[in-house]
Short mmCIF file of C-alpha atoms in Angstrom, two decimals:
data_model
loop_
_atom_site.label_atom_id
_atom_site.label_comp_id
_atom_site.label_asym_id
_atom_site.label_seq_id
_atom_site.Cartn_x
_atom_site.Cartn_y
_atom_site.Cartn_z
CA UNK A 228 7.09 13.51 10.55
CA UNK A 229 9.73 11.20 9.17
CA UNK A 230 10.16 9.79 12.66
CA UNK A 231 6.22 9.34 13.06
CA UNK A 232 6.17 7.35 9.74
CA UNK A 233 9.27 5.21 10.78
CA UNK A 234 7.57 4.17 13.90
CA UNK A 235 4.23 3.48 12.29
CA UNK A 236 5.79 1.68 9.10
CA UNK A 237 9.26 0.61 10.03
CA UNK A 238 9.35 -2.10 7.25
CA UNK A 239 7.46 -0.12 4.48
CA UNK A 240 8.02 -1.37 1.17
CA UNK A 241 6.17 -1.93 -2.14
CA UNK A 242 3.20 -4.22 -1.91
CA UNK A 243 3.68 -5.41 -5.42
CA UNK A 244 4.89 -8.94 -5.51
CA UNK A 245 7.85 -9.56 -7.69
CA UNK A 246 11.04 -11.81 -7.86
CA UNK A 247 13.00 -10.01 -10.73
CA UNK A 248 13.34 -6.43 -12.00
CA UNK A 249 11.29 -7.60 -15.06
CA UNK A 250 8.53 -8.72 -12.99
CA UNK A 251 8.52 -5.46 -10.96
CA UNK A 252 8.44 -3.47 -14.14
CA UNK A 253 5.42 -5.32 -15.51
CA UNK A 254 3.56 -5.09 -12.23
CA UNK A 255 4.29 -1.38 -11.85
CA UNK A 256 3.03 -0.80 -15.46
CA UNK A 257 -0.11 -2.95 -14.65
CA UNK A 258 -0.62 -0.98 -11.28
CA UNK A 259 -1.54 2.44 -13.17
CA UNK A 260 -5.02 3.26 -12.10
CA UNK A 261 -5.39 -0.19 -10.56
CA UNK A 262 -4.96 -1.59 -7.04
CA UNK A 263 -1.80 -3.58 -5.96
CA UNK A 264 -4.25 -6.39 -4.96
CA UNK A 265 -5.60 -6.82 -8.39
CA UNK A 266 -2.20 -6.68 -10.05
CA UNK A 267 -0.98 -9.43 -7.43
CA UNK A 268 -3.88 -11.45 -8.18
CA UNK A 269 -3.00 -11.51 -11.96
CA UNK A 270 0.64 -11.62 -12.17
CA UNK A 271 1.43 -15.30 -11.03
CA UNK A 272 -0.32 -16.65 -14.02
CA UNK A 273 1.01 -14.05 -16.25
CA UNK A 274 4.58 -14.62 -15.15
CA UNK A 275 4.24 -18.43 -15.43
CA UNK A 276 3.41 -17.89 -19.15
CA UNK A 277 5.90 -15.32 -19.63
CA UNK A 278 8.68 -15.41 -17.23
CA UNK A 279 11.04 -12.89 -18.84
CA UNK A 280 11.25 -10.22 -21.58
CA UNK A 281 12.32 -12.66 -24.14
CA UNK A 282 9.27 -14.95 -23.65
CA UNK A 283 6.92 -12.01 -23.60
CA UNK A 284 8.49 -10.39 -26.66
CA UNK A 285 7.00 -13.23 -28.70
CA UNK A 286 3.55 -12.61 -27.53
CA UNK A 287 0.93 -10.37 -29.17
CA UNK A 288 -1.32 -8.19 -26.99
CA UNK A 289 -4.28 -10.43 -27.36
CA UNK A 290 -2.17 -13.36 -25.82
CA UNK A 291 -1.52 -11.11 -22.87
CA UNK A 292 -5.09 -9.76 -22.51
CA UNK A 293 -6.69 -12.90 -20.94
CA UNK A 294 -4.12 -12.69 -18.07
CA UNK A 295 -4.80 -9.08 -17.06
CA UNK A 296 -8.59 -8.86 -17.97
CA UNK A 297 -9.54 -8.05 -14.43
CA UNK A 298 -7.20 -5.12 -14.40
CA UNK A 299 -8.28 -1.69 -15.42
CA UNK A 300 -7.39 -0.47 -18.96
CA UNK A 301 -6.21 -3.88 -19.70
CA UNK A 302 -6.20 -3.63 -23.44
CA UNK A 303 -3.81 -0.73 -23.51
CA UNK A 304 -1.63 -2.27 -20.92
CA UNK A 305 -1.40 -5.48 -22.84
CA UNK A 306 -0.14 -3.54 -25.87
CA UNK A 307 2.39 -1.84 -23.71
CA UNK A 308 3.72 -4.85 -22.31
CA UNK A 309 4.22 -6.45 -25.61
CA UNK A 310 6.00 -3.44 -26.92
CA UNK A 311 7.96 -3.14 -23.81
CA UNK A 312 9.27 -6.50 -23.76
CA UNK A 313 10.42 -6.25 -27.45
CA UNK A 314 12.33 -3.02 -26.69
CA UNK A 315 13.93 -4.73 -23.63
CA UNK A 316 15.16 -7.60 -25.91
CA UNK A 317 16.12 -5.35 -28.81
CA UNK A 318 17.82 -2.50 -26.83
CA UNK A 319 18.91 -4.22 -23.53
CA UNK A 320 19.40 -7.84 -24.18
CA UNK A 321 16.12 -8.63 -22.47
CA UNK A 322 17.30 -7.06 -19.03
CA UNK A 323 15.76 -4.09 -17.29
CA UNK A 324 18.22 -1.38 -17.51
CA UNK A 325 19.54 0.37 -14.30
CA UNK A 326 19.02 3.74 -16.05
CA UNK A 327 16.28 6.18 -15.40
CA UNK A 328 16.06 7.57 -19.08
CA UNK A 329 16.10 4.08 -20.43
CA UNK A 330 13.25 2.83 -18.22
CA UNK A 331 11.17 6.02 -18.96
CA UNK A 332 11.69 5.41 -22.73
CA UNK A 333 9.68 2.03 -22.53
CA UNK A 334 6.15 1.86 -23.59
CA UNK A 335 3.81 2.30 -20.54
CA UNK A 336 6.66 3.49 -18.27
CA UNK A 337 6.57 7.11 -17.17
CA UNK A 338 8.47 8.78 -14.40
CA UNK A 339 6.73 7.20 -11.48
CA UNK A 340 7.23 3.69 -13.01
CA UNK A 341 10.91 4.29 -13.39
CA UNK A 342 11.29 5.63 -9.74
CA UNK A 343 9.47 2.39 -8.43
CA UNK A 344 11.35 0.11 -10.51
CA UNK A 345 14.97 1.66 -10.02
CA UNK A 346 14.43 2.16 -6.15
CA UNK A 347 13.01 -1.27 -5.42
CA UNK A 348 15.15 -3.31 -7.94
CA UNK A 349 18.40 -1.48 -7.82
CA UNK A 350 18.30 0.65 -4.72
CA UNK A 351 18.34 3.85 -6.53
CA UNK A 352 17.21 6.89 -4.26
CA UNK A 353 13.82 8.06 -5.56
CA UNK A 354 10.39 9.26 -4.63
CA UNK A 355 7.73 7.83 -6.68
CA UNK A 356 4.67 10.17 -6.55
CA UNK A 357 1.37 8.29 -6.95
CA UNK A 358 -1.95 9.64 -5.93
CA UNK A 359 -1.55 8.74 -2.28
CA UNK A 360 1.91 10.52 -2.15
CA UNK A 361 0.46 13.53 -3.97
CA UNK A 362 -2.54 13.76 -1.70
CA UNK A 363 -0.69 13.47 1.54
CA UNK A 364 1.99 15.88 0.38
CA UNK A 365 -0.60 18.59 0.06
CA UNK A 366 -2.57 17.70 3.15
CA UNK A 367 0.65 17.76 5.23
CA UNK A 368 1.70 21.12 3.64
CA UNK A 369 4.76 19.59 2.08
CA UNK A 370 3.85 20.77 -1.48
CA UNK A 371 1.22 23.02 -2.86
CA UNK A 372 1.72 21.20 -6.36
CA UNK A 373 -0.62 19.06 -8.14
CA UNK A 374 1.75 17.99 -10.85
CA UNK A 375 3.51 14.79 -9.66
CA UNK A 376 6.96 15.89 -10.82
CA UNK A 377 6.80 19.20 -9.00
CA UNK A 378 5.62 17.21 -5.71
CA UNK A 379 8.59 14.79 -6.23
CA UNK A 380 10.99 17.92 -6.42
CA UNK A 381 9.42 19.48 -3.29
CA UNK A 382 9.71 16.25 -1.10
CA UNK A 383 13.26 15.75 -2.25
CA UNK A 384 14.15 19.12 -0.97
CA UNK A 385 12.59 18.42 2.27
CA UNK A 386 13.78 14.88 3.27
CA UNK A 387 17.16 13.26 3.34
CA UNK A 388 18.06 11.30 0.12
CA UNK A 389 18.87 8.21 2.02
CA UNK A 390 15.16 8.07 3.21
CA UNK A 391 13.45 8.89 -0.07
CA UNK A 392 12.50 5.26 -0.91
CA UNK A 393 11.23 4.69 2.64
CA UNK A 394 9.25 7.91 2.51
CA UNK A 395 7.24 7.09 -0.69
CA UNK A 396 6.35 3.68 0.66
CA UNK A 397 5.36 4.94 4.04
CA UNK A 398 3.26 7.74 2.51
CA UNK A 399 1.41 5.19 0.13
CA UNK A 400 0.76 2.82 3.19
CA UNK A 401 -0.45 5.72 5.36
CA UNK A 402 -2.69 7.03 2.45
CA UNK A 403 -4.26 3.51 2.16
CA UNK A 404 -4.69 2.60 5.74
CA UNK A 405 -5.18 5.93 7.58
CA UNK A 406 -5.30 9.12 5.53
CA UNK A 407 -7.98 8.09 3.11
CA UNK A 408 -9.03 10.45 0.33
CA UNK A 409 -12.63 11.05 1.50
CA UNK A 410 -12.67 9.87 5.14
CA UNK A 411 -9.18 10.35 6.72
CA UNK A 412 -9.00 8.64 10.13
CA UNK A 413 -7.40 11.75 11.82
CA UNK A 414 -8.30 10.52 15.24
CA UNK A 415 -6.17 7.62 14.90
CA UNK A 416 -3.26 9.29 13.01
CA UNK A 417 0.18 9.82 14.50
CA UNK A 418 0.77 12.80 12.40
CA UNK A 419 -2.48 14.64 13.51
CA UNK A 420 -0.66 16.85 15.93
CA UNK A 421 1.27 18.64 13.22
CA UNK A 422 -1.17 18.24 10.12
CA UNK A 423 -2.65 21.44 9.13
CA UNK A 424 -5.67 19.81 7.65
CA UNK A 425 -6.92 18.22 10.90
CA UNK A 426 -10.31 19.89 11.79
CA UNK A 427 -10.48 21.61 8.32
CA UNK A 428 -11.42 18.65 6.04
#
């Protein structure tokens, strides 16, 4: 299965656009229940106005809202970003910490966000379980769990640590491009031969 994904997505990586760990953190917080496309459309203007945590820490949520208005749940996300930036300045000198617990403690950042940020910004081995990863894990009989944390644990047991980051990016891409939630393109899937759901769904 890993070999099939490597053949299909040899350069799999996050589709969120970022230049710094701070930009990745902000983009990942914004991506919750939103598409990467919508986030990437909003962040250039947002980052031009607030290029780092120090700049964003001086903003109020209502200052941030106009930049992210087209992203789902924008009011709550604006509040989280303002608070997140202040905590980065107060606790970490304005830098995103290379520490799982410290990232999880930030407003709007849960386990998935921490995994995305640490793996992509700092090379930390992690599997970020979003809706695509969770769905494919169940379809491919890699996990029967619905809780993302338990899916993550199951996947970590099955795949080599050095391929965890690639795995979650490849599963996300496969979920978007081939194995869609409602109408999976099983006939065009390189993993159809060993997918137990082919012919069932």
